[in-house]
Amino acid sequence: MKKLLVSVIAVFLLAAGMIEFWTPQKAEASTVTFTYYAKNEFEARTGPGDRFSKAGRVGFQTAFTIKKGGISSGWAEIKLGGKTMYAKAADITNKKPSQPVYFNYYTKEPVSFYGGRGTQTKRYGSIAEDAVIKVAKGTVLNGWVEISHKGTKYYADYTKLTSAQPVFFTYYAVKNVTLYNERNTKTPKAKIAPGSVVKVKKGSVISGWSRIEYNGIKGYAPYSSIASKPVYFTYYANKNTKVYTSKSTASSVLASLTTNDQTKIRQGGIANGWAEADHNGKTGYIRSSDIVNKPVAVEEIAPEELKYYVRVNLSLRTKKSTSSSIILTIPQGKEVEVLNPAELKDDWVSVKYSGKTGYVSAKYLTLEPVAKDTELNKVIVIDPGHGGKDPGAIGNGLQEKDVTLAVGKTAAEKLKKLGYDVHMTRSDDTFLSLNERTDFSYSKNAGVFVSFHMNSSTAPSANGTETFATNGSGSFSTSSMTDKEKADSAKLAAFIQSRLVTALKTTNRGIKEEAFYVIDKNYTRSVLIEMGFISNKNDAAIFKTNSGRDTAAEAIAQGVNDFYQWKKNN
């Protein structure tokens, strides 16, 4: 009875079409076969249709045979390894295919790659998010795809790849930001200063973390630490200055500012001697030494400090311009009263002479009525460049003001041990105007003045050491210094330059001449040293270490001592 019942049910199901059996057609007498190949990797079936179970995976370029007439209704009966299977006609070809065609895809997230299709196969490594990955055409199967990584074939999860190139938007760090290798705080890889410009990947915010690129480094950071708009702070011009369209005084002028004019400076926008400003909605650049974060106060200076002398016959004018009317001409060597000492660092300064008030060119004023030889005593003034609100050049994790102070202080100690009476224009992070530095040198009656600086360039390859001094052959005025002092300055520069490039093994850029204020308006033998390029990673690396700074300080101290020994014998 049971057997009869089963038979009846089977007949019923067959009649209803609910059970399907594949019965291979009877083989024909012909045994003619052709060789075919897999155009791409595919899954073979036990019968001619996707409804049949899987018979095995056939790899790209795999050869198999097909009997004459074995292709029908889009399916082919193939013989591979002694087994009969079925393949889609679209997946096969009678010509051996060439190497696979690869397309560039991008990883949507970190992607692991395997030896086969599935996580159960051997894992060989991981490819970072946003990386370009080569995907073989026509190899997507069961959610996995063949890839080429460093010349080797692997497989990856196709759902984690995209043909669309990632899009990044400009954002700004609103505070100190740590960049991490993963979306957690366990893998820090870089620090980002407030105001720094970063790139944020579109659609990358997951659980409060976003994909960020900073200076070519990619990682993850909390989305709350960045903003799509920059933060600006109010600064003030500390002198008459200009806003330029680029970081060069040779570029077009966007606007002119007078002392205490306000300007908006982007947070983190001060670098390499320039500050990025927003001027009426337009981006401009101001020399960072020309701005301060609070209004400039009128300095109170003792009457004796207001006495200056004119270097040449000098016109007293009604306005700060050579095109303005001349009130009178002040004879060379005559004393004038400076009405606003803060203007001494500007191009024009207000003075009073013979009862008349007007403006004269500041570069023609001097503390000495007549240039005279300063005694070559053992008093040395060390001048660490920049300081306080003026960081100087910034690059490779260094600020010029910090490097010059560190090397200057060490050089001062070394010179003291050699028996010199050493004074520093600044011994901490203090801002000094340029005229304060030269006036300090004058007040100490220094025999030698050495100013410490770091160079910078928009070209990262620029490197090397150079020392500046005037030898009297230049076109700018240095009447505060005698011809003998000018010659001594050039010799002092030569001794220091030789010692520095030998000790630091930097490129020798030579001894040069430039109208730097501390040279142009000094009253004794003076040099300005550009120890290296803070914008060059190799030069900067020297000054990141205590040993590198000590080496530079020792070389400069020995160079100064070489000069004194030379003078002693000549």
Coordinates of C-alpha atoms in Angstrom, one line a residue:
M1 CA 0.0 0.0 0.0
K2 CA 2.8 2.4 0.9
K3 CA 4.6 1.7 -2.4
L4 CA 1.4 2.4 -4.3
L5 CA 0.9 5.7 -2.4
V6 CA 4.5 6.9 -3.2
S7 CA 4.0 6.0 -6.9
V8 CA 0.8 8.0 -7.1
I9 CA 2.4 11.1 -5.5
A10 CA 5.4 10.9 -7.8
V11 CA 3.1 10.7 -10.9
F12 CA 1.1 13.7 -9.5
L13 CA 4.3 15.8 -9.0
L14 CA 5.6 15.0 -12.5
A15 CA 2.3 15.9 -14.0
A16 CA 2.4 19.2 -12.1
G17 CA 5.9 20.0 -13.4
M18 CA 7.3 20.2 -9.8
I19 CA 10.1 17.8 -10.3
E20 CA 12.6 18.1 -13.2
F21 CA 15.2 15.6 -14.2
W22 CA 17.9 16.2 -16.8
T23 CA 18.4 13.3 -19.1
P24 CA 21.4 13.7 -21.5
Q25 CA 20.5 13.1 -25.1
K26 CA 21.7 9.9 -26.6
A27 CA 25.2 10.3 -27.9
E28 CA 25.4 10.6 -31.6
A29 CA 27.7 8.4 -33.6
S30 CA 29.9 11.4 -34.5
T31 CA 33.0 11.9 -32.2
V32 CA 34.1 15.1 -33.7
T33 CA 35.2 17.6 -30.9
F34 CA 36.5 21.1 -30.8
T35 CA 38.7 22.8 -28.3
Y36 CA 37.2 25.8 -26.5
Y37 CA 38.4 28.1 -23.7
A38 CA 36.9 30.0 -20.8
K39 CA 36.6 33.7 -21.8
N40 CA 36.5 34.5 -18.1
E41 CA 36.1 32.6 -14.9
F42 CA 32.7 31.0 -14.5
E43 CA 30.6 28.4 -12.6
A44 CA 29.7 25.3 -14.6
R45 CA 26.4 23.6 -14.1
T46 CA 25.2 19.9 -14.1
G47 CA 22.6 20.8 -16.7
P48 CA 21.9 23.5 -19.4
G49 CA 20.5 26.2 -17.1
D50 CA 21.1 28.2 -13.9
R51 CA 18.5 26.1 -12.2
F52 CA 20.8 23.1 -12.2
S53 CA 23.3 22.6 -9.4
K54 CA 26.9 23.8 -9.6
A55 CA 29.4 21.4 -11.1
G56 CA 32.5 23.3 -10.4
R57 CA 34.4 26.6 -11.1
V58 CA 36.2 26.9 -14.5
G59 CA 39.2 29.3 -14.5
F60 CA 40.0 31.9 -17.1
Q61 CA 41.7 30.5 -20.3
T62 CA 40.9 26.9 -19.2
A63 CA 40.7 24.6 -22.2
F64 CA 38.0 21.9 -22.6
T65 CA 36.3 20.1 -25.5
I66 CA 32.9 20.4 -27.0
K67 CA 31.3 17.9 -29.4
K68 CA 30.1 19.1 -32.8
G69 CA 26.6 20.4 -32.3
G70 CA 27.1 20.5 -28.6
I71 CA 26.0 24.2 -28.2
S72 CA 22.2 24.7 -28.0
S73 CA 19.9 27.4 -26.6
G74 CA 22.7 29.4 -25.1
W75 CA 24.3 26.5 -23.3
A76 CA 27.2 24.2 -24.2
E77 CA 28.0 20.7 -23.1
I78 CA 31.7 20.6 -22.2
K79 CA 34.1 17.9 -21.3
L80 CA 36.7 18.8 -18.7
G81 CA 38.9 16.5 -16.7
G82 CA 36.8 13.5 -17.7
K83 CA 33.6 15.1 -16.5
T84 CA 30.6 16.3 -18.5
M85 CA 29.4 19.8 -17.5
Y86 CA 27.5 22.7 -19.0
A87 CA 28.6 26.3 -19.6
K88 CA 26.9 29.4 -20.9
A89 CA 27.8 30.0 -24.5
A90 CA 28.7 33.6 -23.6
D91 CA 31.4 32.4 -21.3
I92 CA 33.3 30.4 -23.9
T93 CA 35.3 31.0 -27.1
N94 CA 37.0 28.8 -29.7
K95 CA 40.1 31.1 -29.6
K96 CA 42.4 31.2 -26.6
P97 CA 41.7 34.6 -24.9
S98 CA 44.5 37.1 -24.3
Q99 CA 45.5 38.2 -20.8
P100 CA 42.6 39.7 -18.8
V101 CA 41.7 43.4 -19.2
Y102 CA 42.1 45.4 -16.0
F103 CA 40.2 48.5 -14.9
N104 CA 41.1 50.8 -12.1
Y105 CA 38.8 50.6 -9.2
Y106 CA 39.0 52.2 -5.7
T107 CA 38.6 50.7 -2.3
K108 CA 35.6 52.1 -0.4
E109 CA 37.2 50.9 2.9
P110 CA 40.2 48.8 3.9
V111 CA 40.0 45.6 1.8
S112 CA 41.5 42.2 2.5
F113 CA 42.7 40.1 -0.4
Y114 CA 42.7 36.3 -0.6
G115 CA 44.0 33.4 -2.5
G116 CA 40.5 32.3 -3.5
R117 CA 36.9 33.5 -3.7
G118 CA 35.9 33.6 0.0
T119 CA 37.2 34.4 3.5
Q120 CA 37.7 30.7 4.1
T121 CA 40.7 30.8 1.7
K122 CA 44.1 32.1 2.7
R123 CA 44.3 35.9 3.5
Y124 CA 47.4 37.6 2.1
G125 CA 47.0 41.1 3.3
S126 CA 44.9 44.3 3.2
I127 CA 44.7 47.3 0.9
A128 CA 44.0 50.8 2.4
E129 CA 40.9 52.8 1.8
D130 CA 40.9 55.0 -1.4
A131 CA 43.7 52.9 -2.9
V132 CA 43.7 52.3 -6.7
I133 CA 43.1 48.6 -7.3
K134 CA 43.2 46.7 -10.6
V135 CA 40.1 44.6 -11.3
A136 CA 40.0 42.0 -14.0
K137 CA 37.1 42.4 -16.5
G138 CA 34.4 39.8 -16.4
T139 CA 35.6 38.1 -13.2
V140 CA 32.9 39.0 -10.8
L141 CA 31.5 35.7 -9.4
N142 CA 29.5 35.2 -6.2
G143 CA 30.3 38.7 -5.0
W144 CA 34.1 38.2 -5.4
V145 CA 36.3 39.5 -8.1
E146 CA 39.8 38.8 -9.4
I147 CA 42.3 41.6 -8.8
S148 CA 46.0 42.2 -9.5
H149 CA 48.0 43.5 -6.6
K150 CA 51.8 44.1 -7.1
G151 CA 51.7 41.8 -10.1
T152 CA 50.0 38.9 -8.4
K153 CA 46.5 37.6 -8.8
Y154 CA 44.2 37.6 -5.8
Y155 CA 40.5 37.9 -5.0
A156 CA 38.6 40.6 -3.1
D157 CA 35.1 41.3 -2.0
Y158 CA 33.6 43.2 -4.9
T159 CA 31.1 45.0 -2.8
K160 CA 33.9 46.9 -1.1
L161 CA 35.2 48.3 -4.5
T162 CA 33.9 51.1 -6.7
S163 CA 34.7 52.5 -10.1
A164 CA 34.0 56.0 -8.9
Q165 CA 37.1 58.0 -7.9
P166 CA 36.8 59.3 -4.3
V167 CA 35.9 62.9 -3.9
F168 CA 37.6 65.1 -1.3
F169 CA 36.5 68.5 0.0
T170 CA 38.6 71.2 1.7
Y171 CA 38.1 71.5 5.4
Y172 CA 40.0 73.1 8.3
A173 CA 41.1 71.8 11.6
V174 CA 39.4 73.8 14.4
K175 CA 41.7 72.5 17.1
N176 CA 44.7 70.3 17.6
V177 CA 43.8 67.1 15.7
T178 CA 45.4 63.6 15.8
L179 CA 45.2 61.6 12.6
Y180 CA 44.7 57.9 13.2
N181 CA 45.4 54.8 11.0
E182 CA 41.9 53.4 11.9
R183 CA 38.6 54.7 13.1
N184 CA 39.7 54.6 16.8
T185 CA 42.2 56.3 19.1
K186 CA 44.6 53.3 19.3
T187 CA 46.6 54.0 16.1
P188 CA 47.9 57.6 16.0
K189 CA 50.0 58.5 13.0
A190 CA 50.2 62.3 12.6
K191 CA 49.4 65.6 14.4
I192 CA 47.5 68.5 12.7
A193 CA 47.7 72.0 14.1
P194 CA 44.6 74.2 14.5
G195 CA 43.7 76.0 11.2
S196 CA 45.5 73.5 9.0
V197 CA 43.9 72.8 5.6
V198 CA 42.8 69.2 5.3
K199 CA 40.9 67.2 2.7
V200 CA 37.8 65.2 3.8
K201 CA 36.4 62.3 1.8
K202 CA 32.8 62.7 0.7
G203 CA 30.5 60.3 2.4
S204 CA 33.2 58.9 4.7
V205 CA 31.7 59.9 8.1
I206 CA 31.0 56.7 10.0
S207 CA 30.3 56.6 13.8
G208 CA 31.6 60.2 14.1
W209 CA 34.9 59.5 12.3
S210 CA 35.8 60.8 8.8
R211 CA 38.4 59.9 6.2
I212 CA 41.0 62.8 6.1
E213 CA 44.1 63.6 4.0
Y214 CA 46.7 66.0 5.4
N215 CA 50.0 66.8 3.6
G216 CA 49.7 63.6 1.6
I217 CA 49.0 61.4 4.7
K218 CA 45.6 59.7 4.9
G219 CA 43.9 58.5 8.0
Y220 CA 40.9 59.1 10.2
A221 CA 39.9 61.8 12.6
P222 CA 36.8 62.8 14.6
Y223 CA 34.5 64.7 12.3
S224 CA 33.8 67.2 15.2
S225 CA 37.4 68.4 15.0
I226 CA 37.1 69.9 11.5
A227 CA 34.9 72.5 9.8
S228 CA 34.1 73.4 6.2
K229 CA 34.9 77.1 6.8
P230 CA 38.1 78.5 8.2
V231 CA 38.3 80.4 11.5
Y232 CA 39.6 84.0 11.4
F233 CA 41.2 86.1 14.1
T234 CA 41.5 89.9 14.2
Y235 CA 45.1 91.2 13.8
Y236 CA 46.5 94.7 13.5
A237 CA 49.1 96.2 11.2
N238 CA 52.1 97.3 13.3
K239 CA 53.3 99.5 10.5
N240 CA 52.3 100.7 7.0
T241 CA 52.2 97.6 4.9
K242 CA 50.5 95.9 2.0
V243 CA 48.2 92.9 1.3
Y244 CA 49.5 91.0 -1.7
T245 CA 47.7 88.5 -4.0
S246 CA 50.4 85.9 -3.4
K247 CA 53.3 85.2 -1.0
S248 CA 55.6 87.6 -2.8
T249 CA 56.2 91.3 -2.6
A250 CA 56.5 91.2 -6.4
S251 CA 52.9 90.1 -6.8
S252 CA 49.9 92.5 -7.2
V253 CA 48.8 94.6 -4.3
L254 CA 45.3 93.8 -3.0
A255 CA 45.2 96.6 -0.4
S256 CA 47.3 98.9 1.7
L257 CA 47.2 99.0 5.5
T258 CA 48.4 101.7 7.9
T259 CA 49.5 101.2 11.5
N260 CA 46.7 99.7 13.6
D261 CA 44.4 98.9 10.6
Q262 CA 42.5 95.6 11.3
T263 CA 42.8 92.5 9.2
K264 CA 41.4 89.0 9.4
I265 CA 44.0 86.3 9.6
R266 CA 43.1 82.7 9.1
Q267 CA 43.7 80.3 12.0
G268 CA 46.9 78.4 11.1
G269 CA 47.5 80.7 8.2
I270 CA 50.8 82.1 9.4
A271 CA 53.7 80.2 7.9
N272 CA 57.1 80.9 6.3
G273 CA 57.0 84.6 7.0
W274 CA 53.5 85.2 5.5
A275 CA 50.0 85.4 6.9
E276 CA 46.9 84.4 4.9
A277 CA 44.3 87.2 5.2
D278 CA 40.7 87.7 4.3
H279 CA 40.3 91.2 2.8
N280 CA 36.7 92.0 1.8
G281 CA 36.1 88.4 0.9
K282 CA 39.3 88.0 -1.1
T283 CA 42.3 86.0 0.0
G284 CA 45.5 87.9 0.3
Y285 CA 48.9 87.6 2.0
I286 CA 50.7 89.9 4.5
R287 CA 54.2 89.6 5.8
S288 CA 53.7 88.1 9.2
S289 CA 56.3 90.5 10.8
D290 CA 53.9 93.4 9.8
I291 CA 51.0 92.2 12.0
V292 CA 50.3 91.8 15.7
N293 CA 47.3 90.4 17.7
K294 CA 46.5 93.7 19.5
P295 CA 46.7 97.4 18.6
V296 CA 50.2 99.0 18.6
A297 CA 50.7 101.2 21.6
V298 CA 52.6 104.5 21.4
E299 CA 56.0 103.8 22.9
E300 CA 57.2 106.1 25.6
I301 CA 61.0 106.6 25.1
A302 CA 63.3 108.8 27.2
P303 CA 64.3 112.1 25.5
E304 CA 67.9 111.1 24.9
E305 CA 66.7 108.0 22.9
L306 CA 64.9 110.3 20.4
K307 CA 68.0 111.9 19.1
Y308 CA 69.0 110.7 15.7
Y309 CA 71.2 112.1 12.9
V310 CA 70.8 112.3 9.2
R311 CA 73.3 110.4 7.1
V312 CA 72.9 112.6 4.0
N313 CA 71.3 115.9 3.0
L314 CA 67.7 114.9 3.7
S315 CA 64.4 116.4 2.6
L316 CA 61.8 117.1 5.2
R317 CA 58.4 116.5 3.5
T318 CA 54.8 117.3 4.3
K319 CA 53.7 113.7 3.7
K320 CA 55.1 110.1 3.6
S321 CA 55.9 110.3 -0.1
T322 CA 58.7 111.5 -2.3
S323 CA 56.1 113.3 -4.4
S324 CA 54.9 115.5 -1.5
S325 CA 56.2 119.0 -0.9
I326 CA 59.6 119.7 0.6
I327 CA 59.4 121.8 3.8
L328 CA 63.2 122.2 4.0
T329 CA 66.5 120.3 3.5
I330 CA 68.3 119.0 6.6
P331 CA 72.0 119.1 6.2
Q332 CA 74.0 115.9 6.6
G333 CA 75.0 115.1 10.2
K334 CA 72.4 117.3 11.8
E335 CA 70.4 116.1 14.8
V336 CA 66.6 115.5 14.5
E337 CA 64.0 114.7 17.0
V338 CA 62.0 111.5 16.3
L339 CA 58.4 112.1 17.2
N340 CA 57.1 108.5 16.9
P341 CA 59.9 105.9 17.5
A342 CA 57.5 103.1 16.4
E343 CA 57.8 104.5 12.9
L344 CA 61.6 103.8 12.8
K345 CA 60.9 100.3 11.4
D346 CA 58.7 101.8 8.6
D347 CA 59.7 103.5 5.4
W348 CA 58.9 107.0 6.8
V349 CA 59.2 108.6 10.2
S350 CA 57.9 111.8 11.6
V351 CA 60.6 114.2 12.9
K352 CA 61.1 117.7 14.2
Y353 CA 64.0 119.9 13.0
S354 CA 64.5 123.6 13.4
G355 CA 61.0 124.1 14.7
K356 CA 59.5 122.3 11.7
T357 CA 57.6 119.0 11.7
G358 CA 57.4 116.6 8.8
Y359 CA 58.5 113.2 7.4
V360 CA 61.9 111.9 6.4
S361 CA 63.0 108.5 5.0
A362 CA 63.8 106.3 8.0
K363 CA 66.7 104.6 6.3
Y364 CA 68.8 107.8 6.4
L365 CA 68.7 108.1 10.2
T366 CA 71.5 107.0 12.4
L367 CA 72.5 107.1 16.1
E368 CA 76.0 108.3 15.2
P369 CA 76.5 111.8 13.8
V370 CA 79.5 110.5 11.9
A371 CA 80.5 106.9 11.2
K372 CA 83.4 105.9 13.4
D373 CA 85.4 102.8 14.0
T374 CA 84.0 100.8 16.9
E375 CA 86.8 99.3 19.0
L376 CA 87.3 95.6 18.5
N377 CA 86.7 94.8 22.1
K378 CA 85.6 91.3 23.3
V379 CA 81.9 92.4 23.6
I380 CA 79.8 90.3 21.3
V381 CA 76.0 90.7 20.7
I382 CA 74.1 87.6 19.8
D383 CA 70.8 88.3 18.0
P384 CA 68.4 85.3 17.7
G385 CA 66.1 86.4 14.9
H386 CA 62.3 86.8 15.3
G387 CA 60.5 86.0 18.5
G388 CA 57.2 86.4 20.3
K389 CA 54.4 87.3 17.9
D390 CA 56.8 86.9 15.0
P391 CA 57.6 83.1 14.5
G392 CA 59.7 83.7 11.4
A393 CA 59.7 80.9 8.9
I394 CA 57.8 77.7 9.7
G395 CA 58.4 74.3 8.2
N396 CA 59.0 70.6 8.9
G397 CA 57.7 70.9 12.4
L398 CA 60.0 73.8 13.3
Q399 CA 59.6 77.6 14.0
E400 CA 62.5 79.8 13.1
K401 CA 62.2 81.8 16.3
D402 CA 62.7 78.6 18.4
V403 CA 65.7 77.4 16.4
T404 CA 67.5 80.8 16.4
L405 CA 67.0 81.1 20.2
A406 CA 68.3 77.6 20.9
V407 CA 71.4 77.9 18.7
G408 CA 72.0 81.5 19.8
K409 CA 71.9 80.7 23.5
T410 CA 74.3 77.7 23.0
A411 CA 76.7 79.8 20.9
A412 CA 76.7 82.5 23.6
E413 CA 77.7 80.0 26.3
K414 CA 80.5 78.6 24.1
L415 CA 81.8 82.2 23.4
K416 CA 81.7 83.0 27.1
K417 CA 83.9 79.9 27.8
L418 CA 86.3 81.3 25.2
G419 CA 86.6 84.5 27.2
Y420 CA 84.2 86.8 25.4
D421 CA 81.7 89.2 27.0
V422 CA 78.5 88.1 25.4
H423 CA 75.1 89.8 25.4
M424 CA 71.8 88.6 23.8
T425 CA 69.2 90.8 22.2
R426 CA 66.7 88.3 23.5
S427 CA 67.1 85.3 25.8
D428 CA 63.4 84.2 25.7
D429 CA 60.4 84.2 23.4
T430 CA 60.2 88.0 23.2
F431 CA 59.3 90.2 20.2
L432 CA 61.8 92.9 19.4
S433 CA 61.6 95.5 16.6
L434 CA 64.6 95.7 14.2
N435 CA 65.7 99.1 15.5
E436 CA 65.6 97.8 19.1
R437 CA 68.1 95.1 18.1
T438 CA 70.5 97.6 16.5
D439 CA 70.1 100.1 19.3
F440 CA 70.9 97.4 21.8
S441 CA 74.1 96.6 19.9
Y442 CA 75.0 100.3 20.0
S443 CA 74.2 100.6 23.7
K444 CA 76.6 97.7 24.5
N445 CA 79.4 99.2 22.3
A446 CA 79.7 95.8 20.7
G447 CA 82.8 94.8 18.8
V448 CA 80.9 92.2 16.8
F449 CA 77.1 91.6 16.1
V450 CA 75.9 88.2 14.9
S451 CA 72.3 87.7 13.9
F452 CA 70.9 84.1 13.7
H453 CA 68.3 83.1 11.1
M454 CA 66.9 80.1 9.2
N455 CA 66.1 80.4 5.4
S456 CA 62.9 79.3 3.7
S457 CA 61.7 78.8 0.2
T458 CA 58.5 77.6 -1.6
A459 CA 60.8 75.2 -3.4
P460 CA 61.4 72.2 -1.0
S461 CA 64.6 71.4 -2.8
A462 CA 66.3 74.7 -1.9
N463 CA 68.9 74.0 0.7
G464 CA 72.2 75.2 2.2
T465 CA 74.0 77.7 4.4
E466 CA 74.8 81.4 3.6
T467 CA 76.1 84.3 5.5
F468 CA 75.4 88.0 4.8
A469 CA 77.6 91.0 5.4
T470 CA 78.2 94.3 3.7
N471 CA 81.7 94.9 2.2
G472 CA 80.9 98.4 1.0
S473 CA 80.4 97.4 -2.7
G474 CA 76.6 97.3 -2.5
S475 CA 74.1 99.9 -3.6
F476 CA 72.5 100.4 -0.2
S477 CA 73.5 102.9 2.4
T478 CA 75.6 101.7 5.4
S479 CA 77.1 105.0 6.5
S480 CA 76.7 103.9 10.2
M481 CA 79.7 101.7 9.5
T482 CA 83.1 102.7 8.3
D483 CA 84.9 101.1 5.3
K484 CA 87.1 99.2 7.8
E485 CA 84.2 97.8 9.6
K486 CA 82.6 96.8 6.3
A487 CA 85.7 94.9 5.4
D488 CA 85.9 93.3 8.8
S489 CA 82.2 92.2 8.5
A490 CA 83.0 90.4 5.2
K491 CA 86.0 88.6 6.8
L492 CA 83.9 87.6 9.8
A493 CA 81.3 86.2 7.5
A494 CA 83.9 84.2 5.7
F495 CA 85.2 82.6 8.9
I496 CA 81.7 81.7 10.1
Q497 CA 80.6 80.4 6.7
S498 CA 83.6 78.1 6.4
R499 CA 83.1 76.6 9.9
L500 CA 79.4 76.1 9.4
V501 CA 79.4 74.3 6.1
T502 CA 82.3 72.1 7.2
A503 CA 80.6 71.1 10.5
L504 CA 77.0 70.8 9.2
K505 CA 78.0 69.3 5.7
T506 CA 75.4 71.6 4.1
T507 CA 75.5 73.1 0.7
N508 CA 77.8 76.2 0.6
R509 CA 75.7 79.1 -0.8
G510 CA 78.5 81.5 -0.1
I511 CA 78.9 85.0 1.4
K512 CA 76.3 87.4 0.2
E513 CA 75.2 91.0 0.5
E514 CA 71.7 92.2 1.3
A515 CA 70.0 95.2 2.8
F516 CA 68.8 93.5 6.0
Y517 CA 68.0 96.1 8.6
V518 CA 70.3 94.7 11.3
I519 CA 73.2 95.0 8.8
D520 CA 72.2 98.2 7.1
K521 CA 71.7 100.2 10.3
N522 CA 74.2 98.6 12.7
Y523 CA 77.2 100.5 14.1
T524 CA 79.8 97.7 14.3
R525 CA 81.0 94.6 12.5
S526 CA 77.8 92.7 11.7
V527 CA 76.8 89.5 10.0
L528 CA 73.5 87.7 9.4
I529 CA 73.6 83.9 9.2
E530 CA 71.0 81.8 7.3
M531 CA 72.0 78.5 8.9
G532 CA 69.9 76.3 6.7
F533 CA 66.5 76.0 5.0
I534 CA 63.7 75.3 7.4
S535 CA 61.6 74.4 4.4
N536 CA 64.1 71.6 3.3
K537 CA 63.6 68.3 5.2
N538 CA 67.3 67.5 5.2
D539 CA 68.4 70.9 6.5
A540 CA 65.6 71.0 9.0
A541 CA 66.5 67.5 10.3
I542 CA 69.8 68.9 11.5
F543 CA 68.1 71.5 13.7
K544 CA 65.5 69.2 15.1
T545 CA 68.1 67.5 17.3
N546 CA 70.1 68.9 20.2
S547 CA 73.3 67.5 18.7
G548 CA 72.6 69.3 15.4
R549 CA 72.0 72.6 17.1
D550 CA 75.0 72.2 19.3
T551 CA 77.2 71.5 16.2
A552 CA 75.9 74.7 14.5
A553 CA 76.5 76.8 17.7
E554 CA 80.0 75.4 18.1
A555 CA 80.9 76.2 14.4
I556 CA 79.6 79.8 14.8
A557 CA 81.5 80.3 18.0
Q558 CA 84.7 79.0 16.5
G559 CA 84.2 81.1 13.4
V560 CA 83.9 84.3 15.6
N561 CA 87.0 83.2 17.4
D562 CA 88.8 82.6 14.2
F563 CA 88.1 86.2 13.2
Y564 CA 89.5 87.6 16.5
Q565 CA 92.6 85.5 16.1
W566 CA 93.0 86.7 12.5
K567 CA 92.6 90.4 13.6
K568 CA 95.2 89.8 16.4
N569 CA 97.8 88.7 13.8
N570 CA 96.9 91.3 11.2

